[in-house]
PDB file of C-alpha atoms and ligand atoms in Angstrom:
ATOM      1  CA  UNK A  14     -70.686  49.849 -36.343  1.00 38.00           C
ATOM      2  CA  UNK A  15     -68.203  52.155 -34.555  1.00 41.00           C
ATOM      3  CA  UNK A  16     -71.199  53.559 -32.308  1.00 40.00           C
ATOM      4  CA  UNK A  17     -72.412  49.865 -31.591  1.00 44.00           C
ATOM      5  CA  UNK A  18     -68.839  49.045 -30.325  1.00 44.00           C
ATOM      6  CA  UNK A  19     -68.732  52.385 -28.736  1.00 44.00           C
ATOM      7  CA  UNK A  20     -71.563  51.887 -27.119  1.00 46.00           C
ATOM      8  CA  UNK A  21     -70.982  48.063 -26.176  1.00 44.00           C
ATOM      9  CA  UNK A  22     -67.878  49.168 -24.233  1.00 41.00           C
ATOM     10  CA  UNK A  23     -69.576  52.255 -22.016  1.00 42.00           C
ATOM     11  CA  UNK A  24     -71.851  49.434 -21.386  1.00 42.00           C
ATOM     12  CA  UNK A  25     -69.034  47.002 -20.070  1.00 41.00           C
ATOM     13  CA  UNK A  26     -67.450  49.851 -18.412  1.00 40.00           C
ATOM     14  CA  UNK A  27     -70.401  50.846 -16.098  1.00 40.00           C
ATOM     15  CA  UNK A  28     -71.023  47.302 -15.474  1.00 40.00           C
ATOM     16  CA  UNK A  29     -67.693  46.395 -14.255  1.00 40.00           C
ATOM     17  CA  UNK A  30     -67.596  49.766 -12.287  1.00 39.00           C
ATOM     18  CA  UNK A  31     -70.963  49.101 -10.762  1.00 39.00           C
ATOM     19  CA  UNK A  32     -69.210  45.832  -9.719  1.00 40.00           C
ATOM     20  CA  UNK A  33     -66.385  47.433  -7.385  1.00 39.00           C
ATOM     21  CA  UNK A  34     -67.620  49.563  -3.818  1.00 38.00           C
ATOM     22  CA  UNK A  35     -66.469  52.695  -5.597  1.00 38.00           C
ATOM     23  CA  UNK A  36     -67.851  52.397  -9.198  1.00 36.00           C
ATOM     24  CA  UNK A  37     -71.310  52.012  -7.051  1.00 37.00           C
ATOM     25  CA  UNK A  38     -71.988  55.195  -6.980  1.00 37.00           C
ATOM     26  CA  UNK A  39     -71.090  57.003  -9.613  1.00 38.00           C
ATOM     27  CA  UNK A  40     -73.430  54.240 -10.981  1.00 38.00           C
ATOM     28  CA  UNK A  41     -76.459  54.803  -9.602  1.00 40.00           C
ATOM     29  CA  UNK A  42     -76.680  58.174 -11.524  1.00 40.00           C
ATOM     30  CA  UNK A  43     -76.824  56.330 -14.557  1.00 45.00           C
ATOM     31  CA  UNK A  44     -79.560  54.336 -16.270  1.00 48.00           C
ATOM     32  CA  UNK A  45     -79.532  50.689 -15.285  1.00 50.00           C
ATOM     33  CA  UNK A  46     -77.901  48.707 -17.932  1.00 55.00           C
ATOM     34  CA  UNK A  47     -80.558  46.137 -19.864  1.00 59.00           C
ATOM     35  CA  UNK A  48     -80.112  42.722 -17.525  1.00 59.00           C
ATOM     36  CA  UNK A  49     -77.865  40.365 -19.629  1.00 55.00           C
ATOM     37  CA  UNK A  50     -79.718  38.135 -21.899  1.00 51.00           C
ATOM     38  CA  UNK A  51     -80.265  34.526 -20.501  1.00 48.00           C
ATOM     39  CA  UNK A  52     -77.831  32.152 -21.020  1.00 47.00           C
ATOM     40  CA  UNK A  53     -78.894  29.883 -24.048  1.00 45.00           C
ATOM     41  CA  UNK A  54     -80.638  26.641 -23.218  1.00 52.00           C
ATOM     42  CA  UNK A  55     -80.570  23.970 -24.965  1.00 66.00           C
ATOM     43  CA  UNK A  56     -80.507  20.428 -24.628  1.00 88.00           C
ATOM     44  CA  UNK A  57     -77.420  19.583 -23.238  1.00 96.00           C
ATOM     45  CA  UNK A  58     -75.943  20.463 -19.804  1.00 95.00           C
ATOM     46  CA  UNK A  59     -72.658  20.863 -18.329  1.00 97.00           C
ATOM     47  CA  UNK A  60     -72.169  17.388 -16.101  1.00 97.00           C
ATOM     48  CA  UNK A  61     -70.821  17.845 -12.769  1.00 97.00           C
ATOM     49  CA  UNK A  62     -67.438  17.192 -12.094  1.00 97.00           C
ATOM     50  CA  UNK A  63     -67.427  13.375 -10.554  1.00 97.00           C
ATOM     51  CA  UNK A  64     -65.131  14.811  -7.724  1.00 97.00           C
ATOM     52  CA  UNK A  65     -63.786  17.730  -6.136  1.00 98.00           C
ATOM     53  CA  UNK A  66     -61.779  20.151  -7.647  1.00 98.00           C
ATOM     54  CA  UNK A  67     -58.516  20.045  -6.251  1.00 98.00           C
ATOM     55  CA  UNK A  68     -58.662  16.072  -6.123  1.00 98.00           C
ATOM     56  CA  UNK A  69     -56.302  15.578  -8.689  1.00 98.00           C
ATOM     57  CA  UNK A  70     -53.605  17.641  -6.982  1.00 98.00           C
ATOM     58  CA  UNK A  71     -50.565  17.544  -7.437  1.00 98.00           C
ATOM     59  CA  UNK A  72     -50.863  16.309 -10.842  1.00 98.00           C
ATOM     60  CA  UNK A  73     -53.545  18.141 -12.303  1.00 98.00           C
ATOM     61  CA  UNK A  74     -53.983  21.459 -10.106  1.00 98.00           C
ATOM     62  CA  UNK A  75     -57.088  22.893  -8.856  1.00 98.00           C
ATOM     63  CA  UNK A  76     -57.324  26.560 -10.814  1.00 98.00           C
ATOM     64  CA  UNK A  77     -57.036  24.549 -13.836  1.00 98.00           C
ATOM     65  CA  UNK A  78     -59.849  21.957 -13.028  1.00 98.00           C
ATOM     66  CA  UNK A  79     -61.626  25.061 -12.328  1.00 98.00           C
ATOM     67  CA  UNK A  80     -60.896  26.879 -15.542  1.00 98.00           C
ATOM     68  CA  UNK A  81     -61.082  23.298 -17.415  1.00 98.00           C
ATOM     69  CA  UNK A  82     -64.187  22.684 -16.729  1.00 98.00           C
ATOM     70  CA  UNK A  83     -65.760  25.668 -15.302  1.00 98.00           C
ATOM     71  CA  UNK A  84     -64.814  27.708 -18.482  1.00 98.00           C
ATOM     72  CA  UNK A  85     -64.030  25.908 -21.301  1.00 98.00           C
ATOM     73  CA  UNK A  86     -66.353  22.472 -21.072  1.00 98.00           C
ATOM     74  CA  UNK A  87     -68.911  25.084 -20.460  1.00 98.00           C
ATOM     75  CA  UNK A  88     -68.766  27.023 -23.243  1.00 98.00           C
ATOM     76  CA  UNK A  89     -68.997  23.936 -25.885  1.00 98.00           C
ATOM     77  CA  UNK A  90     -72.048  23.193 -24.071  1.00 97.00           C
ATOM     78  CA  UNK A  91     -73.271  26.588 -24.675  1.00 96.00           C
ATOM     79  CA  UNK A  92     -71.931  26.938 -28.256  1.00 97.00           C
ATOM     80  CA  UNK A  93     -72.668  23.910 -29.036  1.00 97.00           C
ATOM     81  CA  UNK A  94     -76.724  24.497 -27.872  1.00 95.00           C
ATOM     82  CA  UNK A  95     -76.388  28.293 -29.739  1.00 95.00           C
ATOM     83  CA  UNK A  96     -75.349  26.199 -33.153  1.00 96.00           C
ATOM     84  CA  UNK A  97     -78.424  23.475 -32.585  1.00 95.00           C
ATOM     85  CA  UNK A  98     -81.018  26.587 -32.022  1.00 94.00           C
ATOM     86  CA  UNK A  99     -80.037  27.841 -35.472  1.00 95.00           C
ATOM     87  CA  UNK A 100     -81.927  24.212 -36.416  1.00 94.00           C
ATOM     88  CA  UNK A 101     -84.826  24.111 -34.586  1.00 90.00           C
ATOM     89  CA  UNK A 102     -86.366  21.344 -36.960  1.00 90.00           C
ATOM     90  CA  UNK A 103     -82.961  18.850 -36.532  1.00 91.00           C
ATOM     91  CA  UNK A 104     -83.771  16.523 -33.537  1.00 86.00           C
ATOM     92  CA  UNK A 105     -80.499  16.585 -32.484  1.00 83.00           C
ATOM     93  CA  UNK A 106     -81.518  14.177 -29.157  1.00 83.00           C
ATOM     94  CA  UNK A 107     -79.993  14.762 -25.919  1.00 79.00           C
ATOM     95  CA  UNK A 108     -77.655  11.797 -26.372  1.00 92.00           C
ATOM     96  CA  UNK A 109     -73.820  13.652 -27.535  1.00 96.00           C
ATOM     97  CA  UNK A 110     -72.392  10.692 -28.132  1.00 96.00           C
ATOM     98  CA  UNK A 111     -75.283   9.626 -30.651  1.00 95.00           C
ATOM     99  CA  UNK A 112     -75.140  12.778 -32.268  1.00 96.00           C
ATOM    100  CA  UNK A 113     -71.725  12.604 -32.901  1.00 97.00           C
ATOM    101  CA  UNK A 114     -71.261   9.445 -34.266  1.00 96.00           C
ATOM    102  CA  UNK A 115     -74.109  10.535 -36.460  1.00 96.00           C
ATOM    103  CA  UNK A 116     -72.130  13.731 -37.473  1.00 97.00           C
ATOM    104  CA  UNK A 117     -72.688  13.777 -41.389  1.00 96.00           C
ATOM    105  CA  UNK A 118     -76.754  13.997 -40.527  1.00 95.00           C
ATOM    106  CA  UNK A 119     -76.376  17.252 -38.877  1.00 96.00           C
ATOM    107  CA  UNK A 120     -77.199  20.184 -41.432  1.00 96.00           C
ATOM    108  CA  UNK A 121     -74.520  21.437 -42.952  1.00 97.00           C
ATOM    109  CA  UNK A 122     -75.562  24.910 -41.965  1.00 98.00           C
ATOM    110  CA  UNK A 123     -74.277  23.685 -38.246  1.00 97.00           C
ATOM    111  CA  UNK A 124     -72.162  21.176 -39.047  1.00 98.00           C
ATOM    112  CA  UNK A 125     -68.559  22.596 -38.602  1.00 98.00           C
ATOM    113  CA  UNK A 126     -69.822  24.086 -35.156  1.00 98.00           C
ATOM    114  CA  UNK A 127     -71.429  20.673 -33.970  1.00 98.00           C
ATOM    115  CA  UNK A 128     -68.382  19.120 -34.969  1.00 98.00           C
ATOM    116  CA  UNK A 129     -65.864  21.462 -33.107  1.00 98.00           C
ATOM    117  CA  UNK A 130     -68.424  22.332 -29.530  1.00 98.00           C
ATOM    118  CA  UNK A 131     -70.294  18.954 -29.891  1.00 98.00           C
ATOM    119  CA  UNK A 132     -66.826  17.128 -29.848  1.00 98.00           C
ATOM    120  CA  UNK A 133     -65.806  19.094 -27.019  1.00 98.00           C
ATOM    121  CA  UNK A 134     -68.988  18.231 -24.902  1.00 98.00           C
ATOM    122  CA  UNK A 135     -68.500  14.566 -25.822  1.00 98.00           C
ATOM    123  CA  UNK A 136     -64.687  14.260 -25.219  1.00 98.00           C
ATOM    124  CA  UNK A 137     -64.682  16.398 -21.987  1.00 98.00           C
ATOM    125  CA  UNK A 138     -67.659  15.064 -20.722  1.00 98.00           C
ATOM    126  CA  UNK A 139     -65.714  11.363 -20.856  1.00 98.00           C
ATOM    127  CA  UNK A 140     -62.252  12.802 -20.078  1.00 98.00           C
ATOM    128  CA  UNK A 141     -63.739  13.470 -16.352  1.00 98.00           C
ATOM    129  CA  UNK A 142     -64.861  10.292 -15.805  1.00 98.00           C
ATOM    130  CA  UNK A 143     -61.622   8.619 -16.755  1.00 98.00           C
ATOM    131  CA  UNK A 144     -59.476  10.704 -13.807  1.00 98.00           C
ATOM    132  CA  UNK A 145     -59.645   9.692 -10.253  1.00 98.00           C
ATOM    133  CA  UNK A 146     -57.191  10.774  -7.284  1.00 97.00           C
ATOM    134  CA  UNK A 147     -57.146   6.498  -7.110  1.00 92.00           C
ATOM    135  CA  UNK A 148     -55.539   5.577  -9.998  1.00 90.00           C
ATOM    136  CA  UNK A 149     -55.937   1.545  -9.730  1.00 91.00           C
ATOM    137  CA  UNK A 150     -54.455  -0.614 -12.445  1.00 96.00           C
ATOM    138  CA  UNK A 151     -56.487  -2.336 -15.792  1.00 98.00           C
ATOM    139  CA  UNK A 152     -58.442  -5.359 -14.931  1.00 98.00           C
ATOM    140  CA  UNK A 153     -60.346  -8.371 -16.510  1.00 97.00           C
ATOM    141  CA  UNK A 154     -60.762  -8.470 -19.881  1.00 98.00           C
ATOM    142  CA  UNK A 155     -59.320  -5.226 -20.418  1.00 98.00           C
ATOM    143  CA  UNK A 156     -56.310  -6.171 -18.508  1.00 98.00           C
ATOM    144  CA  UNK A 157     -56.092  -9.024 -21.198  1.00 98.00           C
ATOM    145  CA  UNK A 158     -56.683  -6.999 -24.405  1.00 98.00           C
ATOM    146  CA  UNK A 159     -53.899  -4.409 -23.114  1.00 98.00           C
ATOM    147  CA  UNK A 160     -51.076  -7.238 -23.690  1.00 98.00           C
ATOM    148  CA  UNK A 161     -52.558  -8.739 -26.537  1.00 98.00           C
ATOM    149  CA  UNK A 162     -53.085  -5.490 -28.532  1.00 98.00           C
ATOM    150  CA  UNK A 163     -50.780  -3.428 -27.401  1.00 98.00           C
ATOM    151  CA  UNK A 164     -48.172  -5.367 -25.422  1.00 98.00           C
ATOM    152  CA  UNK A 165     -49.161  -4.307 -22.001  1.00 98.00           C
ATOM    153  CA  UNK A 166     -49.306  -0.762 -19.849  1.00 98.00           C
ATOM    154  CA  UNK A 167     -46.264   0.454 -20.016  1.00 98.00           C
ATOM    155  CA  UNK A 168     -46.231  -0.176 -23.564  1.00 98.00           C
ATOM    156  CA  UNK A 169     -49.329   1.939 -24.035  1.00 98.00           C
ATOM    157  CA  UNK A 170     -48.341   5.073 -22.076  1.00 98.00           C
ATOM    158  CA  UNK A 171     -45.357   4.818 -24.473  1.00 98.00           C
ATOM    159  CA  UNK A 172     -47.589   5.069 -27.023  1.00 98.00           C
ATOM    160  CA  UNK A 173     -49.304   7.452 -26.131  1.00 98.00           C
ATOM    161  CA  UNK A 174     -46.550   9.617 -24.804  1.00 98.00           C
ATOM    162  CA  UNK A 175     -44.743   9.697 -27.892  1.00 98.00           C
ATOM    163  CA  UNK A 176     -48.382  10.527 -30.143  1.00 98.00           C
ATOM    164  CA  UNK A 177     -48.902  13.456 -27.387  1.00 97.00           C
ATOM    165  CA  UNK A 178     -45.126  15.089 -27.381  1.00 95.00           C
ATOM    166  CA  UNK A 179     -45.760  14.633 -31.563  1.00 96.00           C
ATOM    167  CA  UNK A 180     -49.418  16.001 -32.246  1.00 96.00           C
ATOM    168  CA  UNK A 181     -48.439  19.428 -33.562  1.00 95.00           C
ATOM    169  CA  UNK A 182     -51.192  21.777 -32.191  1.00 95.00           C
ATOM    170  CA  UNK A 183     -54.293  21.066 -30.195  1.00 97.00           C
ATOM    171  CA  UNK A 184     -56.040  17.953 -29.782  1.00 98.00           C
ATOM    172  CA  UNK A 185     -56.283  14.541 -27.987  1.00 98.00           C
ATOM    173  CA  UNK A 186     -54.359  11.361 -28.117  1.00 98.00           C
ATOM    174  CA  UNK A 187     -56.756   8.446 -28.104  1.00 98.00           C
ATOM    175  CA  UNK A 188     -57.376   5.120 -26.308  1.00 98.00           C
ATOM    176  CA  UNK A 189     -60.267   3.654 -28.650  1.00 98.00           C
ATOM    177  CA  UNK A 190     -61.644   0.437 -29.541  1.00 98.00           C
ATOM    178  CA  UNK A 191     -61.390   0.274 -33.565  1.00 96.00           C
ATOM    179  CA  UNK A 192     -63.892  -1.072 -35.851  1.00 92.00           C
ATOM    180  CA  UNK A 193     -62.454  -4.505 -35.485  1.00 94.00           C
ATOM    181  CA  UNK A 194     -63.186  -4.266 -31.509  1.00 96.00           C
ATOM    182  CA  UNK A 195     -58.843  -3.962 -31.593  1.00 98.00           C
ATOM    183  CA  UNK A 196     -57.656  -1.390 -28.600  1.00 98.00           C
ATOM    184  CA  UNK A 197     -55.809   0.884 -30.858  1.00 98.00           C
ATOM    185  CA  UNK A 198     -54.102   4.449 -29.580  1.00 98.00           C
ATOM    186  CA  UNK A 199     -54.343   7.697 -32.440  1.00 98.00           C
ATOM    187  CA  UNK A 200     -54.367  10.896 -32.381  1.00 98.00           C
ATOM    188  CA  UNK A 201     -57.386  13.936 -33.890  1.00 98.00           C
ATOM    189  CA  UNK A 202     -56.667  16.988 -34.404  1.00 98.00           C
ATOM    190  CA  UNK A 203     -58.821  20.163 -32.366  1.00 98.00           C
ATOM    191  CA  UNK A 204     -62.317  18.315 -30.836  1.00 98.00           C
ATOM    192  CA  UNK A 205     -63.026  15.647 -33.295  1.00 98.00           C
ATOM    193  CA  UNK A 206     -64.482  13.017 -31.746  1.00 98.00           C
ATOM    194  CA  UNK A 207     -63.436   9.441 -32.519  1.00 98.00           C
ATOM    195  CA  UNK A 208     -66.845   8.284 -32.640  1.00 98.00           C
ATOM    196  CA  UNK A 209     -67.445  10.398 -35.618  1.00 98.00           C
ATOM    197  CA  UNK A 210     -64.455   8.513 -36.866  1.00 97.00           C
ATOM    198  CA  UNK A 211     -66.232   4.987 -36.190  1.00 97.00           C
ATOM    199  CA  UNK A 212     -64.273   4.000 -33.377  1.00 98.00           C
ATOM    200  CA  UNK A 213     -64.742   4.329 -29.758  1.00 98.00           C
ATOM    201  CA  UNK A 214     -63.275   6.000 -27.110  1.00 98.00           C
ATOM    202  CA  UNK A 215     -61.997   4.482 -23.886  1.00 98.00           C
ATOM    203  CA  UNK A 216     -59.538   7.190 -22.771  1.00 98.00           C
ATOM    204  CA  UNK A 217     -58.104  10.539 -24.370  1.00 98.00           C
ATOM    205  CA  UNK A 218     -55.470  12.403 -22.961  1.00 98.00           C
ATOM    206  CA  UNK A 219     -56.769  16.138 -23.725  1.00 98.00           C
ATOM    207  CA  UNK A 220     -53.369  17.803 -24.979  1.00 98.00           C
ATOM    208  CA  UNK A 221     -54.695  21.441 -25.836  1.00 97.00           C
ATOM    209  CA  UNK A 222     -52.486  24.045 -24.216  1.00 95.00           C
ATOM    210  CA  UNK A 223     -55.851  24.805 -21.760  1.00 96.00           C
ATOM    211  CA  UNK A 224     -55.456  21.660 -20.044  1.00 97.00           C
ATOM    212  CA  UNK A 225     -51.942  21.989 -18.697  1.00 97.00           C
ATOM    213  CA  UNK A 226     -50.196  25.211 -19.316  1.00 96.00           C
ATOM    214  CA  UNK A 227     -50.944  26.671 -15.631  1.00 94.00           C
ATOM    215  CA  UNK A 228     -49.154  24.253 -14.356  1.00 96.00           C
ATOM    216  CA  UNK A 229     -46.882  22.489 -16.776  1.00 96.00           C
ATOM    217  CA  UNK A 230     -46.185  25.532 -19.142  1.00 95.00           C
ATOM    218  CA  UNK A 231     -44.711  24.487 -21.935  1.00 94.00           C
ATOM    219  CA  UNK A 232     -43.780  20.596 -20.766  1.00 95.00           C
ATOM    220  CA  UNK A 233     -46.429  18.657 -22.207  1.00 95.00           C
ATOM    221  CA  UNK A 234     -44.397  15.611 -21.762  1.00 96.00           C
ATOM    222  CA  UNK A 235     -44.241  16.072 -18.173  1.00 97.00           C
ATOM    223  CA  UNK A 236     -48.125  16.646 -18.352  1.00 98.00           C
ATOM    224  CA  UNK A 237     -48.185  13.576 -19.896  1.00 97.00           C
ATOM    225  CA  UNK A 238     -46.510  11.556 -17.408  1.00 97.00           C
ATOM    226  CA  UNK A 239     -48.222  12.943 -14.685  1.00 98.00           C
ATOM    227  CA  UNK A 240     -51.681  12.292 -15.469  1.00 98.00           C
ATOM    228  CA  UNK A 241     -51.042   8.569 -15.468  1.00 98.00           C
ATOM    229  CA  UNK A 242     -50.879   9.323 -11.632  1.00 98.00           C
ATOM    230  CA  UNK A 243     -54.439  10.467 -11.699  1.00 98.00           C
ATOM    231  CA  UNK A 244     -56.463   7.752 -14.689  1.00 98.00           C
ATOM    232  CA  UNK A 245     -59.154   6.143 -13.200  1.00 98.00           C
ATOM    233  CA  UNK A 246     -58.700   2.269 -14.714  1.00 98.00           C
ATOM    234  CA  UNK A 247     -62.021   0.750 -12.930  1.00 97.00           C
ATOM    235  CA  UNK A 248     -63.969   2.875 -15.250  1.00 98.00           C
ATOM    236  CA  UNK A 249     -61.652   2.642 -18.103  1.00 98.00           C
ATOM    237  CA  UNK A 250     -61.613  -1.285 -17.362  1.00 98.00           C
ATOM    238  CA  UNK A 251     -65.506  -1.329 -17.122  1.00 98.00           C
ATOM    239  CA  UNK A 252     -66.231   0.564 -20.323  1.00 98.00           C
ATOM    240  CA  UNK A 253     -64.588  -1.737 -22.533  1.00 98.00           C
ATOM    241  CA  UNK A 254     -66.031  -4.573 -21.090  1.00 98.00           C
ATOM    242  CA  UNK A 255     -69.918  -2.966 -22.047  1.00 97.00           C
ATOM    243  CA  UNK A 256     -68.223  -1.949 -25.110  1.00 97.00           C
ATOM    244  CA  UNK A 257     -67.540  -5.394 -26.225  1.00 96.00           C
ATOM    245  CA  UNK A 258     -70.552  -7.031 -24.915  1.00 94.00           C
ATOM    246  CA  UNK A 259     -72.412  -4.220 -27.162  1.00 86.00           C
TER     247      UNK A 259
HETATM  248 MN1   MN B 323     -59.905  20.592 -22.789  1.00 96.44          MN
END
C-alpha cells in the first residue's frame, strides 16, 4: 500500500516536473509515464454555460464562475457517470431530472452517490439558467402567483434570505412549486434535489461555501443579496408557466 502511494507520488512528481521548461529535461531521461486514463463517459455531459464567464460581474465574479462550473459542476457529472457504470444493467436515461425524481429506483448499490452527484448535475445544471447579467422582473402568471402565495418579491427574497443566512452547512434554498402547484420557498440540505422530494424547482440559490467564498468570504448574506442583481426572471417566469400547464 505504502509502495502504491510511493509510487503514485514519483509519478505525480515527474509529471508536474515534465510540465515546467526545467523539469523537461531531467524528464526525458525517464520512462514516459502511462498516458492518464480517459476521462469516464457516461451519459450525461457538462452543459455549457448560457453566457460568458465574467457576465455576472460584479456580483458573482469570474474565477468563481470558472471554478463553479468548470470544477465542481464537472465533477458531479463525472462522479455521477463513474457511480451509473458500476450499474451497467440500470437504464438510468439521459434525462437528470427524470432520474432524480425517480431516485428510490436507482440500486441501492449507487444510490447515495446518484443522490449526492446526480443532485448536483440537476441543481447546477438549472441554477445557470436562472442567472442573467439582465435581471428583468416576474411576469404573467408567475407575476400573479408571487403575491398570492407569497405576498409579492420582496417578500420572497425575504424569505429566502432569512432560510439562506439559517441553513447550517451546505445546501440550497429553494423556489419550488409544491405538490399542490403552491410556489413555496425551503431549504435541502448538501445536493438533494427537490424533485426527489416531489416538488419542483423554479429557482435555488446554491449556498455551499464553493459558490461565494472567493468573493464574499464568509458574508453569505451579502451573497445573498447580490445575486438578486444577477436572476434571470424571463426564464424563471416561463418555467412556471410550462410547469403549470404540465
Ligand atoms: Mn455549487
Amino acid at each position: 500500500m505504502l509502495t502504491t502511494r510511493r509510487q503514485a507520488l514519483k509519478t505525480l512528481t515527474a509529471a508536474a516536473l515534465a510540465s515546467t521548461a526545467l523539469g523537461r529535461f531531467s524528464a526525458q531521461a525517464q520512462t514516459p509515464a502511462a498516458p492518464a486514463p480517459p476521462a469516464p463517459t457516461g451519459p450525461f455531459k457538462l452543459p455549457p454555460l448560457p453566457y460568458a464567464y465574467d457576465a455576472l460581474e460584479p456580483h458573482i465574479d469570474a474565477e468563481t464562475m470558472h471554478l463553479h462550473h468548470d470544477k465542481h459542476h464537472a465533477a458531479y457529472v463525472n462522479k455521477l457517470n463513474e457511480a451509473l457504470a458500476k450499474e451497467p444493467s440500470f437504464p438510468a436515461g439521459t434525462d437528470i431530472d427524470t432520474l432524480m425524481k425517480n431516485l428510490d429506483t436507482v440500486p441501492e448499490s449507487i444510490r447515495t452517490a446518484v443522490r449526492n452527484q446526480g443532485g448536483g448535475h440537476a441543481n447546477h445544471s438549472l441554477f445557470w439558467k436562472t442567472l442573467s447579467p439582465k435581471a428583468g422582473i416576474p411576469s404573467g402568471d408567475f407575476a400573479k402567483a408571487l403575491n398570492d402565495d407569497l405576498g409579492g418579491l420582496d417578500k420572497l427574497k425575504e424569505e429566502m434570505a432569512k432560510a439562506g443566512a439559517g441553513l447550517f452547512g451546505s445546501g440550497w434554498v429553494w423556489l419550488v412549486l409544491d405538490g399542490g402547484k403552491k410556489l413555496t420557498v425551503l431549504t435541502l440540505p448538501n445536493q438533494d434535489s427537490p424533485l426527489t422530494e416531489g416538488h419542483y424547482p423554479l429557482f435555488g440559490i446554491d449556498v455551499w461555501e464553493h459558490a461565494y467564498y472567493l468573493k464574499y468570504h464568509n458574508l453569505r448574506p451579502d451573497y445573498i443579496k447580490a445575486i438578486w442583481n444577477v436572476v434571470n426572471w424571463e426564464f424563471i417566469s416561463n418555467r412556471y408557466a410550462e410547469a403549470m400547464k404540465a
